[in-house]
Tab-separated table of C-alpha atoms (C1' of nucleotides) in Angstrom:
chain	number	residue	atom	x	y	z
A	1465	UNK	CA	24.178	-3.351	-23.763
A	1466	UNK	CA	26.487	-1.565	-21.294
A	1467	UNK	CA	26.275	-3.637	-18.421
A	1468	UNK	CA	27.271	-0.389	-15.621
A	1469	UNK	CA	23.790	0.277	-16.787
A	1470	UNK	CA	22.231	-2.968	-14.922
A	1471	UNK	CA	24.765	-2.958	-12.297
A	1472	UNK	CA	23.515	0.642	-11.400
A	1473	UNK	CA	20.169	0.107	-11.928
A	1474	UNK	CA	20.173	-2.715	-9.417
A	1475	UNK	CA	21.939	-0.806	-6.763
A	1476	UNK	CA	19.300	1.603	-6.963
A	1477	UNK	CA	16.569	-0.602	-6.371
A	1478	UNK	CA	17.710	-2.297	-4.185
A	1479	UNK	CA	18.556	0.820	-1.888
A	1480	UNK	CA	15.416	1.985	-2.867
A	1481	UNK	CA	13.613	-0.646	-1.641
A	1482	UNK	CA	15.105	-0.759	1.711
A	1483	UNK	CA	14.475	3.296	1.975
A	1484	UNK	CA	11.130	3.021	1.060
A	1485	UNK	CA	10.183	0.084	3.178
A	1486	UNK	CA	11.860	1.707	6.183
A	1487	UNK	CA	10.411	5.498	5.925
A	1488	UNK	CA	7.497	4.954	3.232
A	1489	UNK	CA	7.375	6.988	-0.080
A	1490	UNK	CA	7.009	11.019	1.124
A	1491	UNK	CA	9.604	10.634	4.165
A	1492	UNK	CA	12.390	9.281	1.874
A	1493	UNK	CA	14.812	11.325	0.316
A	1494	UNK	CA	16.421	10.604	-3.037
A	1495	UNK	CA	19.584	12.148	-1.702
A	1496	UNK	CA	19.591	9.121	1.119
A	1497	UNK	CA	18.890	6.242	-1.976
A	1498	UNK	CA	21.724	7.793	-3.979
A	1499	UNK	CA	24.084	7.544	-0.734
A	1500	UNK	CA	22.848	3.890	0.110
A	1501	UNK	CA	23.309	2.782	-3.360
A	1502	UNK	CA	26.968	4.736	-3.708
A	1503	UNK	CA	26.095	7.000	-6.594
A	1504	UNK	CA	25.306	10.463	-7.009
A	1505	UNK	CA	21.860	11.539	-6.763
A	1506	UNK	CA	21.151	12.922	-10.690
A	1507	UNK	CA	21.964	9.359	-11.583
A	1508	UNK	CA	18.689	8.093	-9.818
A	1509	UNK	CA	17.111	10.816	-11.785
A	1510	UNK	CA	19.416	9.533	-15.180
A	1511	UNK	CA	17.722	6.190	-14.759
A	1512	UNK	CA	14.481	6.368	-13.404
A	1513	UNK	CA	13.417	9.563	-14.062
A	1514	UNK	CA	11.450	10.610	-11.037
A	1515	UNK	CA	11.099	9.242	-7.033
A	1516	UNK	CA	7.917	8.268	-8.340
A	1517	UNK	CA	8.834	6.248	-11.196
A	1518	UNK	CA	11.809	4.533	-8.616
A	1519	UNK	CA	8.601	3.857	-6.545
A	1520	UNK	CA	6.072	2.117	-8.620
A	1521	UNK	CA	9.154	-0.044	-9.963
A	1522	UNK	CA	9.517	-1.138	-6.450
A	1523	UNK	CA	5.956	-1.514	-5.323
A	1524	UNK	CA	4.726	-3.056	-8.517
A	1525	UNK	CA	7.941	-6.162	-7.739
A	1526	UNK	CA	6.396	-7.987	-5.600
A	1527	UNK	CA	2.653	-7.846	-7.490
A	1528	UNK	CA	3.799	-10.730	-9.351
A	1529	UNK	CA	4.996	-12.813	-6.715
A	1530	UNK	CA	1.825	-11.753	-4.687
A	1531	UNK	CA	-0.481	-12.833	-7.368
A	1532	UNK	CA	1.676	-16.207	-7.999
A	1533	UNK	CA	1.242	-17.535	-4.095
A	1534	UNK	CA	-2.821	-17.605	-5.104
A	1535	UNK	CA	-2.374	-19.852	-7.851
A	1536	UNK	CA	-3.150	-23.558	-5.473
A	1537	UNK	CA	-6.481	-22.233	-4.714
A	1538	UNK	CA	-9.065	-24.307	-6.714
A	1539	UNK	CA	-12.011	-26.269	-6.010
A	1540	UNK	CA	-10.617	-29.326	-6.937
A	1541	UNK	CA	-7.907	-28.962	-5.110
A	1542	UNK	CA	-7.631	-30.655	-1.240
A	1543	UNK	CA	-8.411	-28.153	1.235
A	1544	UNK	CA	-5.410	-28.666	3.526
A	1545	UNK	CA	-2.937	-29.115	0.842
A	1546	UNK	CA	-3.574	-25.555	-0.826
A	1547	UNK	CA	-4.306	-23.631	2.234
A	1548	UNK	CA	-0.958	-25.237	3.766
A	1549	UNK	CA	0.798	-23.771	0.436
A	1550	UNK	CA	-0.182	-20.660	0.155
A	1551	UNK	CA	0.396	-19.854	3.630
A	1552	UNK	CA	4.302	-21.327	2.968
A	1553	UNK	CA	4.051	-19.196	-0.412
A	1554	UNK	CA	3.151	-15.929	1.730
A	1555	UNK	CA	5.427	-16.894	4.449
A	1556	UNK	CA	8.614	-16.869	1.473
A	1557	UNK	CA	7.679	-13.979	0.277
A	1558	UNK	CA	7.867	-11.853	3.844
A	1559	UNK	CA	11.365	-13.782	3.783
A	1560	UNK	CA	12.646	-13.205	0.667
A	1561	UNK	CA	11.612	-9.975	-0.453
A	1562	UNK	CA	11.005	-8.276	2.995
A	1563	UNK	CA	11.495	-4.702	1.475
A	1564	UNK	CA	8.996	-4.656	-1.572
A	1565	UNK	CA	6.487	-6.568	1.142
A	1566	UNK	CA	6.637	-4.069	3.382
A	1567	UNK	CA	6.613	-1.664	0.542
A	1568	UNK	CA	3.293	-3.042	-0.748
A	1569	UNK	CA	1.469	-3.430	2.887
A	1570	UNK	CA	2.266	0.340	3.205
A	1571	UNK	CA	1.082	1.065	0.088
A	1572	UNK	CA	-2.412	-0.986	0.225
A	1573	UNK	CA	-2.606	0.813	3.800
A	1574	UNK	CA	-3.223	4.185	2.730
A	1575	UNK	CA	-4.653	3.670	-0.008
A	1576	UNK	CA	-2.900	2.639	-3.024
A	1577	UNK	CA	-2.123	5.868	-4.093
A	1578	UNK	CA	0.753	5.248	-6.508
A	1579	UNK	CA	-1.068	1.510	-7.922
A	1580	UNK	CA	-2.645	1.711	-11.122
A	1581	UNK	CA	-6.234	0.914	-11.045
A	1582	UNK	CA	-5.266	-2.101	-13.148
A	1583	UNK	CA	-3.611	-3.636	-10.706
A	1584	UNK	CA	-5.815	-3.482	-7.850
A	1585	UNK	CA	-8.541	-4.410	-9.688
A	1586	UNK	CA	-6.079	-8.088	-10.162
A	1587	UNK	CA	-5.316	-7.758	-6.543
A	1588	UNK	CA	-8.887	-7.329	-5.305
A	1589	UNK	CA	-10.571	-10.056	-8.036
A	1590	UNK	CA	-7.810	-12.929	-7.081
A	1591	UNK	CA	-8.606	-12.467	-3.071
A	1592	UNK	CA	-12.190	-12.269	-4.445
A	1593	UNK	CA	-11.331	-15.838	-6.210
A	1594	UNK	CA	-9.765	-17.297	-3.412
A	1595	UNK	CA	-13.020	-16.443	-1.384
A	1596	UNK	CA	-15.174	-18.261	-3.728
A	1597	UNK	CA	-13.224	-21.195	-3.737
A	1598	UNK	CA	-13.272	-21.476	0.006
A	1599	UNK	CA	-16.850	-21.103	-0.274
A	1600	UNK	CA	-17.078	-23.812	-2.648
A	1601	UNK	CA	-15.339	-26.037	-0.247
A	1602	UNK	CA	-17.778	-25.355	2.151
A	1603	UNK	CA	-20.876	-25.958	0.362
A	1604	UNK	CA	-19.600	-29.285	-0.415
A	1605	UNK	CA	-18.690	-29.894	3.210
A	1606	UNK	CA	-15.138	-30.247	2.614
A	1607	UNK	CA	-14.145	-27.672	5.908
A	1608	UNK	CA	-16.303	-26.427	8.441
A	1609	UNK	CA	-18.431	-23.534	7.148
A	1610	UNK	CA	-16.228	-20.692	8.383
A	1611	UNK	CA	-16.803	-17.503	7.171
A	1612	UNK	CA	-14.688	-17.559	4.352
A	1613	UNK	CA	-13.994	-13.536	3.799
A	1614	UNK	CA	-12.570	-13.754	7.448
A	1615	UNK	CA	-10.595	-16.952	6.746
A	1616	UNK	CA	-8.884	-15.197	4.058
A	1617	UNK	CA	-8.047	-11.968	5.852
A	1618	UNK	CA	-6.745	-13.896	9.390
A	1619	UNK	CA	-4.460	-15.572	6.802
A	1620	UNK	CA	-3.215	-12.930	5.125
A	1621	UNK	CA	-2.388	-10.604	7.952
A	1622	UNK	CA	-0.380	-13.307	9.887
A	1623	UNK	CA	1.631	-13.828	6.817
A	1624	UNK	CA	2.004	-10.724	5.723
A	1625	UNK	CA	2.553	-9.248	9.140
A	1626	UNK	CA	6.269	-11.507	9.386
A	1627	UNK	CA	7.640	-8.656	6.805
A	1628	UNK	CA	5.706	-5.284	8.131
A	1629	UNK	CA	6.627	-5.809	11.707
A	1630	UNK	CA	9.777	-7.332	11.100
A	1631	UNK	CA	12.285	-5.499	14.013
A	1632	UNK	CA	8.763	-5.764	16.135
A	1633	UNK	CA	8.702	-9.554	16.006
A	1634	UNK	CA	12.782	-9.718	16.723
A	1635	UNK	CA	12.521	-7.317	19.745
A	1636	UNK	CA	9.680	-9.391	21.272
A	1637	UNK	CA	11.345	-12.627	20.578
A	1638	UNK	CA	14.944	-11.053	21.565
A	1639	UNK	CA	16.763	-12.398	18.548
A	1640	UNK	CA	18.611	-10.270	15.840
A	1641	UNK	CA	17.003	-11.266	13.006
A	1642	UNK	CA	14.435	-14.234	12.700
A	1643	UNK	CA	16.503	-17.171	11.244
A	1644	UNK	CA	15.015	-19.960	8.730
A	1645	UNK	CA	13.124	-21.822	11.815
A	1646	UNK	CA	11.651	-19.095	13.075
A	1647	UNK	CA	10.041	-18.462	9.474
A	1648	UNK	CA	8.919	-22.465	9.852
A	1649	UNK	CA	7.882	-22.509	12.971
A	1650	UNK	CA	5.549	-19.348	12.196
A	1651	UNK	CA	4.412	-21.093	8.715
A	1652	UNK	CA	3.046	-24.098	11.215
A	1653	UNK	CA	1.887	-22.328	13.785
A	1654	UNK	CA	-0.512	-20.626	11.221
A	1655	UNK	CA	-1.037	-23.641	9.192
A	1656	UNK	CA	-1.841	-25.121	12.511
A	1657	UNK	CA	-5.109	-22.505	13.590
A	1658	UNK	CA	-6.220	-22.538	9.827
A	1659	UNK	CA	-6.662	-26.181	9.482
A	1660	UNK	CA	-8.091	-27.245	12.874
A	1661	UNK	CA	-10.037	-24.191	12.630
A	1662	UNK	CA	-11.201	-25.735	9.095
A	1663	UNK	CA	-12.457	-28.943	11.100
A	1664	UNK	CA	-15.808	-29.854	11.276
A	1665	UNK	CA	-16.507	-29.434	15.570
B	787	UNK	CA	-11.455	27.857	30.509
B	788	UNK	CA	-12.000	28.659	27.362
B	789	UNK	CA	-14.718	26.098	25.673
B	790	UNK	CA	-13.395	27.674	21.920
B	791	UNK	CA	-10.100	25.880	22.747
B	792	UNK	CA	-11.328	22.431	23.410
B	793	UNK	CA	-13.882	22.694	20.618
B	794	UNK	CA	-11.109	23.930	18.555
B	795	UNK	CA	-8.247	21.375	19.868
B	796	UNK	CA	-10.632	18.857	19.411
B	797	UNK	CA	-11.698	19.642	16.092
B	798	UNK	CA	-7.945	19.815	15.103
B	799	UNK	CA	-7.051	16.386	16.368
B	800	UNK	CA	-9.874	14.526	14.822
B	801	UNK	CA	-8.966	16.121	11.334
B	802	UNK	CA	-5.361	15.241	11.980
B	803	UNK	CA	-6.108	11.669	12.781
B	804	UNK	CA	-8.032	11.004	9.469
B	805	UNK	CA	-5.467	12.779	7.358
B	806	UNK	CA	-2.290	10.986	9.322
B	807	UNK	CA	-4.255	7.586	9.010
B	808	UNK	CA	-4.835	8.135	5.063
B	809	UNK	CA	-1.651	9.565	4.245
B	810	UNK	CA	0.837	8.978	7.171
B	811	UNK	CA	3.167	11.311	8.851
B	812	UNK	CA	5.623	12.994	6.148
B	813	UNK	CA	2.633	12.727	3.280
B	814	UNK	CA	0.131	14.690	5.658
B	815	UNK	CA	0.158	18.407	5.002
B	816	UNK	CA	-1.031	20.740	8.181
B	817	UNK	CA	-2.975	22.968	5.328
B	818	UNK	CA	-5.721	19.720	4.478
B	819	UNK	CA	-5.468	19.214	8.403
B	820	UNK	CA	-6.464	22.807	9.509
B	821	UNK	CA	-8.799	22.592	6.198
B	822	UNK	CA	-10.330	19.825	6.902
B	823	UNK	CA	-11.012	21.142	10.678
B	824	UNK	CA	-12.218	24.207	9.356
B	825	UNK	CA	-9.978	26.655	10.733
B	826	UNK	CA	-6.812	28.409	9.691
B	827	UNK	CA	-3.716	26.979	9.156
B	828	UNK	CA	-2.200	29.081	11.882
B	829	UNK	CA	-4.650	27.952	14.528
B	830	UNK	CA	-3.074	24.088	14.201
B	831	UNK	CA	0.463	25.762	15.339
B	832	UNK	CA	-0.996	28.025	18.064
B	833	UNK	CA	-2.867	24.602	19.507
B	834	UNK	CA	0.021	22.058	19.011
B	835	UNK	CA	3.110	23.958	18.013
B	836	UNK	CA	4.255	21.502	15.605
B	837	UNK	CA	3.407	19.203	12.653
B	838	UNK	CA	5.432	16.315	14.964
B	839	UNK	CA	2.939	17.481	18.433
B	840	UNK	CA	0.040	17.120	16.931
B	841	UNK	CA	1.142	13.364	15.491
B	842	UNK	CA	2.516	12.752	18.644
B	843	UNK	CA	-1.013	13.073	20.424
B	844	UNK	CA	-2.993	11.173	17.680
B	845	UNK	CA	-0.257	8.232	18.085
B	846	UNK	CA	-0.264	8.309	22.058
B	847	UNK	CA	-3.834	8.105	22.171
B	848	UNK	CA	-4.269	4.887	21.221
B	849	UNK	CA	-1.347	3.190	23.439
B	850	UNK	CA	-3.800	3.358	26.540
B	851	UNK	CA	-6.853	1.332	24.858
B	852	UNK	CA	-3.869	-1.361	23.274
B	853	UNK	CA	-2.556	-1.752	26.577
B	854	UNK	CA	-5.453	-2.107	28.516
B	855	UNK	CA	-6.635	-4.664	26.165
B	856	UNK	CA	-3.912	-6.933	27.661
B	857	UNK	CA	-5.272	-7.064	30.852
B	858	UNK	CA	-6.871	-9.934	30.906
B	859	UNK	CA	-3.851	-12.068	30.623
B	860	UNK	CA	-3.354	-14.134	33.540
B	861	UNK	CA	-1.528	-17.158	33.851
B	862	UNK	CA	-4.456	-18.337	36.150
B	863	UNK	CA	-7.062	-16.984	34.073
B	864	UNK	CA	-9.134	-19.572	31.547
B	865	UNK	CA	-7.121	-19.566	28.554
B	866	UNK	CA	-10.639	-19.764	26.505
B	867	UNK	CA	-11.928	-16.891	28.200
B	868	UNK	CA	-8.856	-14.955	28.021
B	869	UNK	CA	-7.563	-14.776	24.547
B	870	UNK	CA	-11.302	-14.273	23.433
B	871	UNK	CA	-11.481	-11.409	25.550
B	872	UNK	CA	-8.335	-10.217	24.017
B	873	UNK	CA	-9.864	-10.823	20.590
B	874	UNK	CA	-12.950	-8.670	21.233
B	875	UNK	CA	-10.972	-6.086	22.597
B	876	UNK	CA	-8.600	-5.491	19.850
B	877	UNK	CA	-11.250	-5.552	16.944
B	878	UNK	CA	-13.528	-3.554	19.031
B	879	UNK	CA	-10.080	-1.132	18.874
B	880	UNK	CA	-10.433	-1.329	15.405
B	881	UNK	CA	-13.457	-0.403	14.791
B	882	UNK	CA	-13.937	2.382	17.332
B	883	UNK	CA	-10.533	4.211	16.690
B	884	UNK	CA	-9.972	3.298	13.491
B	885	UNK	CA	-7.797	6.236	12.340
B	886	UNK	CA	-5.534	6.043	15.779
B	887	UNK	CA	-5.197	2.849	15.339
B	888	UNK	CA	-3.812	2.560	11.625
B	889	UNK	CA	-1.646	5.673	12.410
B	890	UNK	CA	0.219	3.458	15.406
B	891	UNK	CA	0.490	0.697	13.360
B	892	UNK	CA	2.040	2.310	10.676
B	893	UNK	CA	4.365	3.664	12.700
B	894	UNK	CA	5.517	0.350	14.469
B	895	UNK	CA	5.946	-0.292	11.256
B	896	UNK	CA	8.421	2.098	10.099
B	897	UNK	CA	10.253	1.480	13.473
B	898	UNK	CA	8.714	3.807	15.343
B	899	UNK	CA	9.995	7.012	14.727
B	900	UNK	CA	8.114	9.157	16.978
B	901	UNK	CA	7.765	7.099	19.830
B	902	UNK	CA	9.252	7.335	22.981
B	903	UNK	CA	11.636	4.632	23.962
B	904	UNK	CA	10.069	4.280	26.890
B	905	UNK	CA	6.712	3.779	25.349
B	906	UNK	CA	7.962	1.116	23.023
B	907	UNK	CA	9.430	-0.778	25.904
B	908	UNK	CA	5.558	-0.768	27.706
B	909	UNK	CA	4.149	-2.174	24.378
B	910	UNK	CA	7.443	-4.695	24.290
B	911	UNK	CA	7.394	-5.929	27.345
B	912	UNK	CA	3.397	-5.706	27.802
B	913	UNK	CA	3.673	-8.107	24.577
B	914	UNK	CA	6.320	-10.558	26.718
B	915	UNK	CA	3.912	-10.784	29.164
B	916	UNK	CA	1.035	-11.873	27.145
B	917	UNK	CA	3.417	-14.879	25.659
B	918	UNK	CA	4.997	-15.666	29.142
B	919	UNK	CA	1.201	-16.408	29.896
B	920	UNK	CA	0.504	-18.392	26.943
B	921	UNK	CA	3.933	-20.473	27.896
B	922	UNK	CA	2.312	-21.230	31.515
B	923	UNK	CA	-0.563	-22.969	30.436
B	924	UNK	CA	1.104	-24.567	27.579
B	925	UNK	CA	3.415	-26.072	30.320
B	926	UNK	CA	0.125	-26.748	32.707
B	927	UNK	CA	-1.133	-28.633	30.121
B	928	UNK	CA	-4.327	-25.956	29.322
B	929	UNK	CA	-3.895	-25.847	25.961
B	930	UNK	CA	-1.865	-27.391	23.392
B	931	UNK	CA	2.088	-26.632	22.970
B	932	UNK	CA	1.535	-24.155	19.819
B	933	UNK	CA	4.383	-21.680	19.683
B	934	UNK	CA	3.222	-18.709	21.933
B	935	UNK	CA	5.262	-16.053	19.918
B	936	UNK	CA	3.998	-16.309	16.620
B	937	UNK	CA	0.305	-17.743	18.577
B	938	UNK	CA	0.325	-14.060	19.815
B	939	UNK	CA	1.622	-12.177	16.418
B	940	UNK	CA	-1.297	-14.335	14.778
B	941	UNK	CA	-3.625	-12.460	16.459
B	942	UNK	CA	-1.910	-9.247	16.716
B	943	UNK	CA	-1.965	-9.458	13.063
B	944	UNK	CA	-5.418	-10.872	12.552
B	945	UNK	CA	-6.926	-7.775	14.730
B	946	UNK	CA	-5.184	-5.332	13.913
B	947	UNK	CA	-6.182	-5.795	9.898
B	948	UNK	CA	-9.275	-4.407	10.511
B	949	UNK	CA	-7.712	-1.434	11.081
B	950	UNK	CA	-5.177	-0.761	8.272
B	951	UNK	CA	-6.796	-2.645	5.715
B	952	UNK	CA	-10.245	-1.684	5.994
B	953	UNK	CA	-10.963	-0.191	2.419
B	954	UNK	CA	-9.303	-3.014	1.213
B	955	UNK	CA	-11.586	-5.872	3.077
B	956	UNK	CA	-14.678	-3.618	1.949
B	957	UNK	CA	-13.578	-3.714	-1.516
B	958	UNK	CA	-13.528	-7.437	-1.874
B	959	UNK	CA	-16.839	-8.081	0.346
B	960	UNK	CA	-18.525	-5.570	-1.526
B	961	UNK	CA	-19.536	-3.571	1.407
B	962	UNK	CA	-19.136	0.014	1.496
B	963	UNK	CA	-18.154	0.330	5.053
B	964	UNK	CA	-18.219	-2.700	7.752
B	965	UNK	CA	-20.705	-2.615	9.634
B	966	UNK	CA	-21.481	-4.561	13.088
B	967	UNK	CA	-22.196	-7.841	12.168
B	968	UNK	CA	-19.022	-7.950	10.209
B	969	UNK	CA	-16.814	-7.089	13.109
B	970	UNK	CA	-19.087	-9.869	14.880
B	971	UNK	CA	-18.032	-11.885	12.209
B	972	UNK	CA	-14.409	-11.506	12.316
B	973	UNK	CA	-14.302	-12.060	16.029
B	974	UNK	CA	-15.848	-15.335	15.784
B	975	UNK	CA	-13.500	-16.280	12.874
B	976	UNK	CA	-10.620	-15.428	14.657
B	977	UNK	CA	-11.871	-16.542	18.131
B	978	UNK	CA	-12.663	-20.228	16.496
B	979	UNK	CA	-8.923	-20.143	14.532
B	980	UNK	CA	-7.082	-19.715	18.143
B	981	UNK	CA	-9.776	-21.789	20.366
B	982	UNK	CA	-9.323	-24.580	17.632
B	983	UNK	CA	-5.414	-24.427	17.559
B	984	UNK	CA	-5.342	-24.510	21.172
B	985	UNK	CA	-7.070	-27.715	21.562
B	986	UNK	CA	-5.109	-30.696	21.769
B	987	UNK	CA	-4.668	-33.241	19.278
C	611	DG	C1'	-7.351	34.378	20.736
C	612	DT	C1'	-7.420	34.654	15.580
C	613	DC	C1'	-5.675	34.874	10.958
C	614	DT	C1'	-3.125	37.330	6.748
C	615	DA	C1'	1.021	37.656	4.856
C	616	DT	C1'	5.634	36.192	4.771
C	617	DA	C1'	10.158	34.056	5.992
C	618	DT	C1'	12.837	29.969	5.731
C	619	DC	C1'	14.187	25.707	4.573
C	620	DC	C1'	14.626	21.624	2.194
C	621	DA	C1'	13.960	18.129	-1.207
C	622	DG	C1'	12.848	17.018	-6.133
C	623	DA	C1'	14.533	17.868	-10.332
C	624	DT	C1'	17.829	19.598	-14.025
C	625	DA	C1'	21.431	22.337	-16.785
C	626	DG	C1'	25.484	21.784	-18.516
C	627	DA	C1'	30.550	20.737	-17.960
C	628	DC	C1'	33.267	16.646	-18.387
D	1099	DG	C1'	27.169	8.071	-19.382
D	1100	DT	C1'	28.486	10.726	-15.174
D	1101	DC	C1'	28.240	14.211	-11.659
D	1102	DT	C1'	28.827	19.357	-9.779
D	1103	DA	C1'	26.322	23.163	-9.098
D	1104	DT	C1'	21.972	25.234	-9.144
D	1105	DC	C1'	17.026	26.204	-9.773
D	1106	DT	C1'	12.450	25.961	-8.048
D	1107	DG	C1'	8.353	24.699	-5.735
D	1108	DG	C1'	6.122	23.774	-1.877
D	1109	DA	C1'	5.561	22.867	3.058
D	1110	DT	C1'	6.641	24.067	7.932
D	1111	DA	C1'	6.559	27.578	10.816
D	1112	DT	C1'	6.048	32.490	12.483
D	1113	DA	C1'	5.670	37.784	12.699
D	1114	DG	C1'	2.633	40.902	13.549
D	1115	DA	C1'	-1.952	43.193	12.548
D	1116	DC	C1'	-6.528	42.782	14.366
DNA sequence: GTCTATATCCAGATAGAC
DNA sequence: GTCTATCTGGATATAGAC
């Protein structure tokens, strides 16, 4: 278990990730991941094959993650408490893994070209989950009837949109990079119009 | 004044917009665009003289309508009146230029490649402006002290999903295309979200 | 003004020496 | 396992006939 392997590997993806996020998949050049990562292009190709297969590796990261932050929603759950966490949960992930979330936002965008049917189908059935038990909520007037397809979408673009429009938000705001209270203060600001917008008038 | 040229321009640019908005820049090739306009390749060179042009003009199109939907922040307008104007605006900019308006935010997104500095500057400080605004009334006392920077990205983000995510949002509704009531819909959901959050405790 | 045929360039991928 | 040198395909762009 040579352990250059992993160590090369790694660099890879991780100066994938960065290319890809910052160009998208056709404008990057392998030549440009090779020289971020400080190897010689044919080694990309040695481990991964094909820009392709470098890609989906990348994309197909943050799926998990994605898929995890949905796990509070449930009927029986408190309203406030799992719409408070999965907007945290979405917030972390813009944080954390900035790159493969912008990768994936990109990807969705035009299409999901490179995502296996598979995995949209996951994708499409938990939002679809997360609808219904909004729905349910409302039907047994836990939150004001809302219209829960448009609750779900406000509250995944402002989450989501802390990673995509990342040197957007830090020119507007004028700092360098958005620091751990920035990430908070966004995570209650949007908690904030969800759950008074939940309220009963 | 030739009518073939505008007819021919204009066919050009609509194709171009669809296959920039579906693909994005370095994925589009000027073959499916001239194809897809019905006219040879060579035709989409003599009109725009380059691949970069013709983006250029798709992308700048939409930076009058985004701006203009700004306008009716005032610091002595009714805070009510003026963000849901701003709403309606920027959905209705979804739904009538869809195409433009996934192609600009896909390229904020990848830091604006083709943009003119000074263009980005318009949108940056046009964006300052809307927040200064927000800030006034928060410190009149018109509407509750949420954080006007990530108030403002909330909606950016909100409005702008209609745009870039459409097949997506018709996927999980079930709906093969959105259709008036839906964008209806989503103005009133996101309307209520920012009224509600701007009320005070 | 229009379009066929072609030049040019560049990026993905690989052969083969080490 | 690693990397230099090279092949090849395909996309942008244009020359030049009509």
């Amino acid at each position: 278990m040579s352990t250059i392997r992993e160590r090369n590997k790694e660099l890879i993806l991780r100066a994938a990730s960065e290319e890809f996020a910052d160009k998208g998949f056709a404008a990057t050049k392998t030549s440009d991941i090779a020289a971020k990562a400080g190897l010689p292009k044919p080694n990309v190709y040695y481990y991964f094959k094909s820009k392709e297969n470098l890609y989906r590796e990348v994309l197909e990261s943050i799926i998990v993650p994605i898929l995890q932050a949905s796990t509070p929603f449930n009927p029986d759950g408190v309203p406030s408490e799992v719409l408070s966490g999965y907007i945290r949960s979405k917030i972390r992930i813009s944080r954390d893994l900035p790159f493969a979330s912008k990768v994936f936002a990109s990807e969705i965008m035009h299409g999901a070209p490179h995502l296996s049917a598979d995995l949209v189908e996951q994708l499409n059935s938990q939002a679809k989950h997360n609808i219904d038990c909004i729905q349910s909520w409302i039907d047994r007037g836990q939150i004001a009837p809302v219209d829960p397809n448009h609750l779900m979408f406000s509250i995944w673009a402002a989450t989501q949109t802390y990673a995509d429009f990342d040197w957007q938000i830090s020119a507007i705001t004028g700092k360098d990079k958005l620091d751990e209270a920035d990430y908070e203060a966004a995570a209650q600001t949007i908690i904030r119009l969800v759950l008074k917008g939940c309220e009963p008038d």
